[in-house]
Amino acid sequence: MIQQTQHNFHIPVMGLGYTIDTPVKVARFGISSVISIVEDELTEQMRCFYCEKYLLPFHFISNTQHDYRAKRIEAYLNLIKQIVDAQVVTLKELPFENGAEINLYFELLPDSCKAKKLYYQMLQESNETIKKQLQAQLREAIVPGAIDVNLMSKVDKNNYSATGELLPPEYTDAAAGLRGFANSKLGSSVVFSAGYNPRLYSYLEQLPAFYPTKENGPQKKVILKVSDYRSALVQGKILAKKGILVAEFRIESGLNCGGHAFATDGLLLGPIMEEFKNNKTTLQQELFTMCNAALAAKEKPLFKEQPTLRITVQGGIGTAAEQQFLLDYYGAESTGWGSPFLLIPEVTNVDAITLEQLACALPEDYYTSNISPLGVPFNSFKKASSETERTRRIDEGRPGNPCTKKYLISNTEFTELPICTASRKYQNLKLQQLSNPSNAHADIEKEKEAIMEKDCLCEGLGNAALAVNDIPLLRKANTGIIICPGPNLAYFSGIFSLQQMVDHIYGRTNILNEVPRSHMFINELNMYISYFENEIVKNADGLNAVRTKQLHTFHENLLKGIAYYRNIATHFKKEAFTFLQDILTAVERLDKVVETQK
């Protein structure tokens, strides 16, 4: 029997709704993907939709029920697993013939894997008895992709009872979402993103599903999305001391990614990957030893063997050569391809209007905005309908959004309880404050524009999923769609099939457009130089000692990254000359930026 094989790429979480049901579309083909479980109202709407589609019973979970958020998420994840399990059973029973999904399963696999080679052997076999034996082996080799979930660790507001009493910490948004996943029937992983949340990690320690049993490893695993090695080491140790062993560190480019752009201190993706490569064995052993010691202290079953620590990477990958380099040179187990899948209706939920706009977009249509209430730069698309709605509300004298879901409330400048900076309430209060004659100054209009730039991610990042599936909006006040592709999408134009995209990833075809494209490392480097330049401009009125030191460190890290890229350029073979020329151009640009600071 063939050893079970998997694809060596995955589809990361995108927005709240763009990949909310992607496993239903790709998991049966062995492709792993990630569902956002931030938005329980959306999961409930999608559960209703799929229950109706598959003629399954649906019982509404009201937000008046105890622990409704966890229950909604658990019910949705169980439904997704039920659908995927049924799809795989059906897939295995299909006859092998042109156009059949069982054929597509094997055609999508990387050419190097054993199952793919056996598939070709089966197709060429003329002896019917042997052919059927090979087909039986192939059916056994079919394994679905993982149905993983994503929690933004710091999207974790407190919640209150119907009588206004503060609920215990296990009922915060993040904890309730985690509990929903832990209680579900999935045997997969939770991806923690957006940094360290001590309260959430403490709650994780209370959930039995994340500990090994006497017979097996944990039923549920933890993936940490990180932007550098230090973050992985620190958070990995924190969890290991609780008896929780990180199964995977998912490294994401700080700027060359979709959604929120969490810039590093000038640390570039290549050097970061090199550090993981050089320290993986030590890191794996250290966390394993620390975790088993913690489990022993808790009198819990230990890991019998040291599990393999997976290192994966995502953010700005655009060619098969880049994909293969990350796998071969750095030893990455998988790569994440996100934004290009927004052009594939078979895979993601992008409404027809936005899809057509993305398909013919120009590079300048993608930009980094300040629309996020979290105060973190956010990769955006200029033609998104949410932008039209936002400016219309401003023109009507009604800036801001009705705040109904409240996932991103954080500001207490004017209120005792936190409110969202994208809300109509906050923006009105802040604009009134700035309109006071005592606050008049030269940049007052810019400040007002910055306030009104904030937009509602809670609704905007989920509306497309409702539009695509003809699910009625529960509220008509905010129908705008926010889409957050990474800058890398500028190099893809058109609407594609799943097979075209996978064939592109594995180098069997090329779907890049004609826009000149540098290597992903160069693209990220240029983004960091632009970020550095913008930070200098923002501090043009003067730098304090702390900020001066931070920018100096940022610059030093960029220089170290550039030196590293020069050293590895020969590994790009025929592309080495172009790569080095692009490095020289970037250095000249960086030198000019530094010169303006003096």
Coordinates of C-alpha atoms in Angstrom, one line a residue:
M1 CA 0.0 0.0 0.0
I2 CA 1.2 3.5 -0.8
Q3 CA 2.1 5.8 2.0
Q4 CA -0.4 8.6 2.3
T5 CA 0.6 11.7 0.4
Q6 CA -0.4 15.3 0.6
H7 CA 0.0 18.4 -1.4
N8 CA 2.9 20.6 -0.4
F9 CA 0.9 23.8 -0.4
H10 CA -2.1 25.0 1.6
I11 CA -4.7 27.7 1.3
P12 CA -4.4 30.1 4.2
V13 CA -7.4 31.9 5.9
M14 CA -8.6 34.9 3.9
G15 CA -10.9 37.5 5.5
L16 CA -13.9 36.2 7.4
G17 CA -15.9 34.8 4.6
Y18 CA -13.6 34.2 1.6
T19 CA -12.5 30.8 2.9
I20 CA -15.3 30.1 5.3
D21 CA -16.4 27.0 3.3
T22 CA -13.2 26.3 1.2
P23 CA -12.8 22.8 2.7
V24 CA -16.1 21.8 1.2
K25 CA -14.6 22.7 -2.2
V26 CA -11.1 21.4 -2.0
A27 CA -10.5 19.1 1.0
R28 CA -11.7 16.0 -0.9
F29 CA -8.8 16.6 -3.3
G30 CA -6.3 16.4 -0.5
I31 CA -5.8 20.2 -0.3
S32 CA -5.7 21.7 3.2
S33 CA -7.3 25.1 3.9
V34 CA -8.2 27.3 6.9
I35 CA -11.6 28.6 8.1
S36 CA -11.9 31.8 10.1
I37 CA -13.9 31.2 13.3
V38 CA -14.0 34.8 14.4
E39 CA -17.5 35.5 13.2
D40 CA -20.1 33.1 14.7
E41 CA -23.1 34.8 13.1
L42 CA -21.6 34.1 9.7
T43 CA -20.9 30.5 10.6
E44 CA -24.5 30.1 11.6
Q45 CA -25.7 31.6 8.3
M46 CA -23.4 29.3 6.4
R47 CA -24.6 26.3 8.4
C48 CA -28.2 27.1 7.5
F49 CA -27.2 27.4 3.9
Y50 CA -25.4 24.0 3.7
C51 CA -28.0 22.2 5.7
E52 CA -30.6 23.3 3.2
K53 CA -28.3 22.4 0.3
Y54 CA -27.6 18.9 1.5
L55 CA -31.1 18.3 2.9
L56 CA -29.9 18.0 6.5
P57 CA -31.8 19.1 9.6
F58 CA -31.0 22.6 10.9
H59 CA -31.7 23.8 14.4
F60 CA -31.0 27.5 14.8
I61 CA -28.7 28.5 17.7
S62 CA -30.0 31.8 19.0
N63 CA -27.7 34.4 20.5
T64 CA -29.8 34.2 23.6
Q65 CA -28.7 30.6 24.3
H66 CA -26.0 30.0 26.9
D67 CA -22.5 29.8 25.3
Y68 CA -24.1 30.3 21.9
R69 CA -20.8 31.4 20.2
A70 CA -19.0 28.2 21.0
K71 CA -22.0 26.1 20.1
R72 CA -22.4 27.8 16.7
I73 CA -18.8 27.3 15.8
E74 CA -18.8 23.7 17.0
A75 CA -22.0 22.9 15.0
Y76 CA -20.6 24.5 11.8
L77 CA -17.3 22.7 12.0
N78 CA -19.0 19.4 12.6
L79 CA -21.2 20.0 9.5
I80 CA -18.2 20.8 7.4
K81 CA -16.5 17.6 8.5
Q82 CA -19.7 15.6 7.8
I83 CA -19.9 17.0 4.3
V84 CA -16.2 16.4 3.5
D85 CA -16.3 12.9 4.9
A86 CA -19.3 12.1 2.7
Q87 CA -17.5 13.6 -0.3
V88 CA -14.5 11.5 0.2
V89 CA -16.6 8.3 0.5
T90 CA -18.3 9.2 -2.8
L91 CA -15.0 10.1 -4.4
K92 CA -13.4 6.7 -3.6
E93 CA -16.4 4.9 -5.1
L94 CA -16.2 6.7 -8.5
P95 CA -15.0 4.9 -11.6
F96 CA -11.7 6.0 -13.0
E97 CA -12.6 7.8 -16.3
N98 CA -11.8 11.1 -18.0
G99 CA -13.4 14.1 -16.2
A100 CA -14.2 12.1 -13.0
E101 CA -13.3 13.8 -9.7
I102 CA -11.3 10.7 -8.7
N103 CA -9.1 11.2 -11.7
L104 CA -8.8 14.9 -10.8
Y105 CA -7.6 14.0 -7.3
F106 CA -4.5 12.3 -8.7
E107 CA -4.0 14.8 -11.6
L108 CA -3.7 17.6 -9.1
L109 CA -1.0 16.0 -7.0
P110 CA 2.6 17.0 -7.4
D111 CA 4.3 14.9 -10.1
S112 CA 6.9 13.6 -7.7
C113 CA 4.6 11.9 -5.2
K114 CA 4.2 8.1 -5.3
A115 CA 0.4 8.2 -5.7
K116 CA 0.7 10.3 -8.8
K117 CA 3.2 7.9 -10.4
L118 CA 1.0 4.9 -9.5
Y119 CA -1.9 6.8 -11.2
Y120 CA 0.0 7.1 -14.4
Q121 CA 1.0 3.5 -14.2
M122 CA -2.6 2.5 -13.8
L123 CA -3.6 4.6 -16.8
Q124 CA -1.1 2.8 -19.0
E125 CA -1.9 -0.7 -17.7
S126 CA -3.6 -2.9 -20.3
N127 CA -4.2 -5.9 -18.1
E128 CA -7.6 -5.4 -16.6
T129 CA -6.9 -7.5 -13.5
I130 CA -3.8 -5.6 -12.7
K131 CA -5.5 -2.3 -13.5
K132 CA -8.2 -3.0 -11.0
Q133 CA -5.6 -3.9 -8.4
L134 CA -3.8 -0.6 -9.0
Q135 CA -7.1 1.3 -8.8
A136 CA -7.8 -0.3 -5.4
Q137 CA -4.4 0.9 -4.2
L138 CA -5.2 4.4 -5.4
R139 CA -8.5 4.5 -3.6
E140 CA -6.7 3.6 -0.4
A141 CA -4.2 6.4 -1.0
I142 CA -6.9 9.1 -1.1
V143 CA -6.7 11.3 2.0
P144 CA -8.6 14.6 2.5
G145 CA -6.9 17.9 3.2
A146 CA -6.9 19.3 6.7
I147 CA -9.8 21.4 7.8
D148 CA -7.9 23.9 10.0
V149 CA -9.3 26.9 11.8
N150 CA -7.9 30.4 12.4
L151 CA -8.3 32.6 15.5
M152 CA -6.8 36.1 15.6
S153 CA -5.6 35.9 19.2
K154 CA -6.1 39.5 20.1
V155 CA -9.7 39.7 18.7
D156 CA -10.9 38.8 22.1
K157 CA -13.4 41.2 23.6
N158 CA -15.1 40.6 27.0
N159 CA -18.7 39.6 26.9
Y160 CA -21.6 40.4 29.3
S161 CA -24.7 38.6 30.5
A162 CA -28.2 39.7 29.6
T163 CA -28.3 41.6 32.9
G164 CA -25.0 43.4 32.2
E165 CA -22.7 41.4 34.3
L166 CA -19.2 40.7 33.0
L167 CA -18.9 37.0 32.1
P168 CA -15.9 34.9 33.2
P169 CA -12.8 34.9 30.9
E170 CA -13.7 31.6 29.2
Y171 CA -16.6 33.5 27.5
T172 CA -14.4 36.1 25.8
D173 CA -14.6 35.9 22.0
A174 CA -11.3 34.1 21.4
A175 CA -11.8 31.6 24.3
A176 CA -15.4 30.8 23.1
G177 CA -14.2 30.3 19.5
L178 CA -11.4 28.0 20.7
R179 CA -13.8 26.0 22.8
G180 CA -16.1 25.6 19.8
F181 CA -13.2 24.1 17.8
A182 CA -12.0 22.0 20.8
N183 CA -15.5 20.5 21.2
S184 CA -15.9 19.8 17.5
K185 CA -15.3 16.4 15.8
L186 CA -12.4 17.8 13.8
G187 CA -9.0 16.2 14.2
S188 CA -7.1 19.2 12.9
S189 CA -5.3 22.4 14.0
V190 CA -6.1 25.8 15.3
V191 CA -3.9 28.6 13.8
F192 CA -3.2 31.4 16.3
S193 CA -2.4 34.6 14.5
A194 CA -1.9 38.3 15.3
G195 CA 0.4 37.8 18.3
Y196 CA 0.4 36.5 21.9
N197 CA -2.6 36.6 24.1
P198 CA -1.8 35.4 27.7
R199 CA -5.5 35.0 28.6
L200 CA -6.2 32.8 25.6
Y201 CA -3.1 30.6 26.1
S202 CA -4.1 30.1 29.7
Y203 CA -7.5 29.0 28.6
L204 CA -5.9 26.6 26.0
E205 CA -4.2 24.9 28.9
Q206 CA -7.6 23.9 30.3
L207 CA -8.7 22.0 27.1
P208 CA -8.0 18.2 27.1
A209 CA -8.2 18.0 23.3
F210 CA -4.7 19.6 23.0
Y211 CA -3.0 17.1 25.3
P212 CA -1.7 13.6 24.3
T213 CA -3.5 10.5 25.5
K214 CA -2.1 7.2 26.7
E215 CA -2.7 5.8 23.2
N216 CA -2.2 8.7 20.8
G217 CA -1.0 12.2 20.4
P218 CA -3.4 15.2 20.8
Q219 CA -6.7 15.1 19.0
K220 CA -6.3 18.8 18.2
K221 CA -3.0 20.6 17.4
V222 CA -1.7 24.2 17.6
I223 CA -0.2 26.1 14.7
L224 CA 1.4 29.5 15.5
K225 CA 1.5 32.0 12.7
V226 CA 4.7 34.0 13.3
S227 CA 6.8 36.6 11.4
D228 CA 10.2 35.8 12.9
Y229 CA 12.2 33.2 14.8
R230 CA 12.2 35.0 18.2
S231 CA 8.4 35.2 18.3
A232 CA 8.3 31.4 17.6
L233 CA 10.8 30.6 20.3
V234 CA 9.1 32.8 22.9
Q235 CA 5.6 31.7 22.3
G236 CA 6.6 28.0 21.7
K237 CA 8.2 28.0 25.2
I238 CA 5.3 29.6 26.8
L239 CA 3.0 26.9 25.5
A240 CA 5.5 24.1 26.1
K241 CA 5.6 25.1 29.8
K242 CA 1.9 24.6 29.9
G243 CA 2.2 21.1 28.3
I244 CA 1.1 22.2 24.9
L245 CA 3.4 21.3 22.0
V246 CA 3.3 23.5 18.9
A247 CA 2.9 21.3 15.9
E248 CA 3.8 23.9 13.3
F249 CA 5.2 27.3 12.9
R250 CA 3.6 29.1 10.0
I251 CA 6.0 31.8 8.9
E252 CA 4.3 34.7 7.1
S253 CA 5.9 37.7 5.4
G254 CA 5.3 40.8 7.4
L255 CA 4.2 42.9 4.5
N256 CA 3.9 40.7 1.4
C257 CA 0.7 39.1 2.5
G258 CA -3.1 39.6 2.5
G259 CA -5.1 41.3 5.2
H260 CA -3.3 42.9 8.1
A261 CA 0.4 43.7 7.5
F262 CA 2.4 43.2 10.6
A263 CA 5.8 44.6 9.7
T264 CA 8.9 43.2 11.4
D265 CA 11.8 45.3 12.5
G266 CA 13.2 45.2 9.0
L267 CA 13.8 41.4 9.2
L268 CA 13.3 39.9 5.7
L269 CA 11.7 36.5 4.9
G270 CA 14.8 34.9 3.5
P271 CA 17.0 35.4 6.6
I272 CA 14.1 34.5 8.8
M273 CA 13.7 31.2 7.0
E274 CA 17.4 30.6 7.2
E275 CA 17.3 31.0 11.0
F276 CA 14.5 28.5 11.3
K277 CA 16.4 26.1 9.0
N278 CA 19.5 26.3 11.1
N279 CA 17.8 26.0 14.5
K280 CA 14.9 23.7 13.7
T281 CA 16.4 20.6 15.3
T282 CA 17.4 22.5 18.5
L283 CA 14.0 24.2 18.7
Q284 CA 12.1 20.9 18.2
Q285 CA 14.1 19.1 20.9
E286 CA 13.9 22.0 23.4
L287 CA 10.2 22.4 23.1
F288 CA 9.6 18.6 23.2
T289 CA 11.7 18.2 26.4
M290 CA 10.1 21.2 28.0
C291 CA 6.6 20.1 27.1
N292 CA 7.1 16.5 28.4
A293 CA 8.4 17.9 31.7
A294 CA 5.3 20.0 32.0
L295 CA 3.1 17.1 31.2
A296 CA 4.9 15.0 33.8
A297 CA 4.4 17.7 36.4
K298 CA 0.6 17.7 35.6
E299 CA 0.6 13.9 35.8
K300 CA -0.7 13.7 32.2
P301 CA 0.4 11.2 29.5
L302 CA 3.6 12.1 27.8
F303 CA 4.5 12.2 24.2
K304 CA 6.0 8.7 23.5
E305 CA 8.0 10.0 20.6
Q306 CA 9.2 13.4 19.5
P307 CA 6.7 14.6 16.9
T308 CA 8.0 16.2 13.7
L309 CA 7.9 20.0 14.0
R310 CA 6.5 21.4 10.7
I311 CA 7.9 24.7 9.3
T312 CA 5.7 26.3 6.7
V313 CA 5.8 29.6 4.9
Q314 CA 3.4 32.0 3.1
G315 CA 3.2 35.5 1.7
G316 CA 3.9 36.6 -1.8
I317 CA 4.8 33.3 -3.5
G318 CA 4.0 33.5 -7.2
T319 CA 5.9 31.0 -9.2
A320 CA 6.7 27.3 -9.1
A321 CA 10.4 28.1 -8.9
E322 CA 9.8 30.1 -5.7
Q323 CA 7.6 27.4 -4.3
Q324 CA 10.3 24.7 -5.0
F325 CA 13.1 26.9 -3.6
L326 CA 11.3 27.3 -0.3
L327 CA 10.7 23.6 -0.1
D328 CA 14.2 22.5 -1.2
Y329 CA 16.5 25.1 0.2
Y330 CA 14.8 25.9 3.5
G331 CA 13.1 22.5 4.0
A332 CA 9.7 24.0 4.4
E333 CA 7.0 21.3 4.6
S334 CA 4.4 23.4 2.9
T335 CA 3.8 26.8 1.3
G336 CA 0.7 29.0 1.6
W337 CA -0.9 30.3 -1.5
G338 CA -3.7 32.8 -0.6
S339 CA -4.6 35.8 -2.7
P340 CA -4.3 34.1 -6.2
F341 CA -7.1 31.7 -5.1
L342 CA -9.4 34.7 -4.9
L343 CA -9.6 34.5 -8.7
I344 CA -10.9 30.9 -8.5
P345 CA -14.7 30.8 -7.9
E346 CA -14.5 27.0 -7.3
V347 CA -12.4 27.7 -4.2
T348 CA -13.3 31.1 -2.6
N349 CA -16.3 33.3 -2.0
V350 CA -15.8 36.4 -4.2
D351 CA -18.9 38.1 -5.4
A352 CA -19.3 38.5 -9.2
I353 CA -18.6 42.3 -9.3
T354 CA -15.5 42.1 -7.2
L355 CA -14.3 39.0 -9.1
E356 CA -14.5 40.8 -12.4
Q357 CA -12.7 43.8 -11.0
L358 CA -9.9 41.7 -9.6
A359 CA -9.6 39.8 -12.8
C360 CA -8.6 43.0 -14.7
A361 CA -7.0 45.0 -11.9
L362 CA -3.8 47.0 -12.3
P363 CA -1.0 47.0 -9.8
E364 CA -1.9 50.4 -8.6
D365 CA -5.4 49.1 -7.5
Y366 CA -3.7 47.3 -4.7
Y367 CA -2.5 49.4 -1.8
T368 CA -1.8 49.4 2.0
S369 CA -4.6 51.3 3.8
N370 CA -5.4 52.4 7.4
I371 CA -9.0 51.2 7.3
S372 CA -8.5 48.6 10.1
P373 CA -9.9 49.6 13.5
L374 CA -6.9 47.6 15.0
G375 CA -4.6 50.4 13.9
V376 CA -2.5 48.0 11.8
P377 CA -1.8 48.6 8.1
F378 CA -4.2 46.7 6.0
N379 CA -3.7 45.4 2.4
S380 CA -6.7 46.7 0.4
F381 CA -8.3 46.9 -3.0
K382 CA -9.2 50.4 -4.3
K383 CA -12.3 49.3 -6.3
A384 CA -14.0 47.4 -3.4
S385 CA -17.6 48.4 -2.9
S386 CA -17.0 49.2 0.7
E387 CA -14.9 52.2 -0.3
T388 CA -17.8 53.5 -2.4
E389 CA -20.1 53.1 0.6
R390 CA -17.6 54.7 3.0
T391 CA -17.2 57.9 0.9
R392 CA -21.0 58.1 0.3
R393 CA -21.6 58.1 4.0
I394 CA -19.1 60.9 4.5
D395 CA -20.7 62.9 1.7
E396 CA -24.1 62.5 3.4
G397 CA -22.6 63.7 6.6
R398 CA -22.9 60.3 8.3
P399 CA -19.4 59.0 8.6
G400 CA -18.7 55.7 10.3
N401 CA -20.6 52.4 10.5
P402 CA -23.4 51.0 12.6
C403 CA -21.5 48.8 15.0
T404 CA -23.5 45.6 15.6
K405 CA -21.0 42.8 15.8
K406 CA -18.4 44.6 18.0
Y407 CA -15.5 42.1 17.4
L408 CA -13.0 45.0 17.2
I409 CA -14.1 47.3 19.9
S410 CA -11.1 48.7 21.8
N411 CA -11.4 52.4 22.3
T412 CA -12.4 54.0 25.6
E413 CA -11.5 57.6 24.8
F414 CA -15.1 58.8 25.1
T415 CA -16.9 55.9 26.7
E416 CA -16.6 53.6 29.8
L417 CA -17.1 50.5 27.7
P418 CA -14.9 50.0 24.6
I419 CA -16.3 51.1 21.2
C420 CA -14.9 50.6 17.7
T421 CA -13.0 53.3 15.9
A422 CA -14.9 52.5 12.7
S423 CA -18.2 53.0 14.4
R424 CA -20.5 56.0 13.7
K425 CA -20.5 56.7 17.4
Y426 CA -16.8 57.0 17.8
Q427 CA -16.2 59.0 14.6
N428 CA -18.9 61.5 15.5
L429 CA -17.5 62.0 18.9
K430 CA -13.9 62.3 17.6
L431 CA -14.9 64.7 14.8
Q432 CA -16.8 66.9 17.3
Q433 CA -13.7 67.0 19.5
L434 CA -11.5 68.1 16.6
S435 CA -14.1 70.7 15.5
N436 CA -13.5 72.5 18.8
P437 CA -11.7 75.8 17.9
S438 CA -9.1 75.1 20.6
N439 CA -8.0 72.1 18.5
A440 CA -7.4 74.0 15.3
H441 CA -4.0 73.4 13.6
A442 CA -2.5 72.9 10.2
D443 CA -3.1 69.2 9.9
I444 CA -6.6 69.1 11.3
E445 CA -8.1 68.0 7.9
K446 CA -5.7 65.2 7.6
E447 CA -6.6 64.0 11.1
K448 CA -10.3 64.1 10.2
E449 CA -9.6 62.1 7.1
A450 CA -7.7 59.5 9.1
I451 CA -10.6 59.1 11.5
M452 CA -13.1 58.6 8.7
E453 CA -10.9 56.2 6.8
K454 CA -11.6 53.4 9.4
D455 CA -14.1 50.9 8.0
C456 CA -16.2 47.9 9.4
L457 CA -14.2 44.7 8.9
C458 CA -16.7 42.6 10.8
E459 CA -19.3 43.1 8.1
G460 CA -17.2 43.9 5.1
L461 CA -15.0 40.8 5.2
G462 CA -18.0 38.5 5.4
N463 CA -20.5 40.0 3.1
A464 CA -19.0 38.4 -0.1
A465 CA -19.8 34.9 1.3
L466 CA -23.4 35.9 1.7
A467 CA -23.6 37.5 -1.7
V468 CA -22.1 34.5 -3.6
N469 CA -24.5 32.1 -1.9
D470 CA -27.6 34.3 -2.1
I471 CA -27.9 34.5 1.6
P472 CA -29.9 37.5 2.8
L473 CA -28.1 40.1 4.8
L474 CA -29.4 40.2 8.4
R475 CA -28.8 44.0 8.4
K476 CA -29.1 46.3 5.4
A477 CA -27.0 49.2 6.9
N478 CA -23.7 47.9 5.7
T479 CA -23.7 46.0 2.4
G480 CA -20.2 47.0 1.3
I481 CA -17.6 44.3 0.6
I482 CA -14.0 44.6 1.8
I483 CA -11.4 42.5 0.1
C484 CA -7.9 42.3 1.3
P485 CA -5.6 40.6 -1.3
G486 CA -1.8 40.8 -0.9
P487 CA 0.2 42.9 -3.4
N488 CA 1.2 39.6 -5.2
L489 CA -2.2 39.4 -6.8
A490 CA -1.2 42.2 -9.1
Y491 CA 0.7 39.6 -11.1
F492 CA -2.4 37.5 -11.8
S493 CA -5.2 38.5 -14.1
G494 CA -8.2 36.5 -15.2
I495 CA -10.6 33.9 -13.7
F496 CA -9.1 30.4 -13.4
S497 CA -10.1 26.9 -12.4
L498 CA -8.7 25.0 -9.5
Q499 CA -6.7 22.8 -11.8
Q500 CA -5.1 25.7 -13.6
M501 CA -4.0 27.2 -10.2
V502 CA -2.6 24.0 -8.9
D503 CA -0.8 23.3 -12.2
H504 CA 0.7 26.8 -11.9
I505 CA 1.9 26.1 -8.4
Y506 CA 3.6 22.9 -9.5
G507 CA 5.0 24.4 -12.7
R508 CA 2.8 22.5 -15.1
T509 CA 1.5 25.7 -16.6
N510 CA 2.0 29.5 -16.1
I511 CA -0.9 31.9 -15.4
L512 CA 1.0 35.0 -14.5
N513 CA 0.1 38.1 -16.4
E514 CA 2.5 40.3 -18.4
V515 CA 3.2 42.7 -15.5
P516 CA 7.0 42.6 -14.8
R517 CA 7.6 40.7 -11.6
S518 CA 10.7 40.4 -9.5
H519 CA 11.5 37.5 -7.2
M520 CA 9.3 37.3 -4.1
F521 CA 12.3 38.2 -1.9
I522 CA 12.9 41.4 -3.9
N523 CA 9.2 42.4 -3.9
E524 CA 9.2 42.1 -0.1
L525 CA 12.5 44.0 0.2
N526 CA 11.0 46.9 -1.8
M527 CA 7.9 46.9 0.4
Y528 CA 10.1 47.2 3.5
I529 CA 12.1 50.1 2.0
S530 CA 8.8 51.8 1.2
Y531 CA 7.7 51.2 4.8
F532 CA 11.0 52.5 6.1
E533 CA 10.6 55.6 4.0
N534 CA 7.0 56.2 5.2
E535 CA 8.1 55.9 8.8
I536 CA 10.8 58.6 8.3
V537 CA 8.2 60.9 6.7
K538 CA 5.8 60.3 9.5
N539 CA 8.5 61.4 12.0
A540 CA 9.7 64.3 9.9
D541 CA 9.0 66.8 12.7
G542 CA 11.6 65.2 14.9
L543 CA 12.6 61.8 16.3
N544 CA 13.0 61.0 19.9
A545 CA 15.8 58.7 21.1
V546 CA 13.7 55.6 21.2
R547 CA 12.3 56.1 17.7
T548 CA 15.7 56.9 16.3
K549 CA 17.1 53.7 17.8
Q550 CA 14.2 51.7 16.3
L551 CA 14.7 53.1 12.8
H552 CA 18.4 52.5 13.1
T553 CA 17.8 48.8 14.0
F554 CA 15.3 48.6 11.1
H555 CA 17.9 49.9 8.7
E556 CA 20.6 47.6 10.0
N557 CA 18.3 44.6 9.6
L558 CA 17.6 45.6 6.0
L559 CA 21.3 45.8 5.3
K560 CA 21.9 42.4 6.8
G561 CA 19.0 41.0 4.7
I562 CA 20.5 42.4 1.5
A563 CA 23.9 40.9 2.3
Y564 CA 22.2 37.6 2.9
Y565 CA 20.4 37.7 -0.5
R566 CA 23.7 38.5 -2.2
N567 CA 25.2 35.4 -0.7
I568 CA 22.5 33.0 -1.8
A569 CA 21.9 34.6 -5.3
T570 CA 23.8 31.8 -7.0
H571 CA 21.2 29.3 -5.9
F572 CA 18.7 31.0 -8.3
K573 CA 20.8 29.8 -11.2
K574 CA 19.7 31.4 -14.4
E575 CA 17.7 34.0 -12.5
A576 CA 20.8 35.0 -10.4
F577 CA 21.9 37.9 -12.6
T578 CA 18.4 39.5 -12.6
F579 CA 18.2 38.9 -8.9
L580 CA 21.5 40.6 -8.2
Q581 CA 20.6 43.5 -10.5
D582 CA 17.3 44.0 -8.5
I583 CA 19.3 43.9 -5.3
L584 CA 21.5 46.7 -6.6
T585 CA 18.5 48.8 -7.6
A586 CA 17.0 48.3 -4.1
V587 CA 20.3 49.3 -2.4
E588 CA 20.4 52.5 -4.4
R589 CA 16.8 53.3 -3.4
L590 CA 17.5 52.5 0.3
D591 CA 20.6 54.7 0.2
K592 CA 18.5 57.6 -1.1
V593 CA 16.0 57.1 1.7
V594 CA 18.7 57.2 4.3
E595 CA 20.3 60.2 2.8
T596 CA 17.0 62.2 3.1
Q597 CA 17.0 61.4 6.9
K598 CA 20.3 63.1 7.4

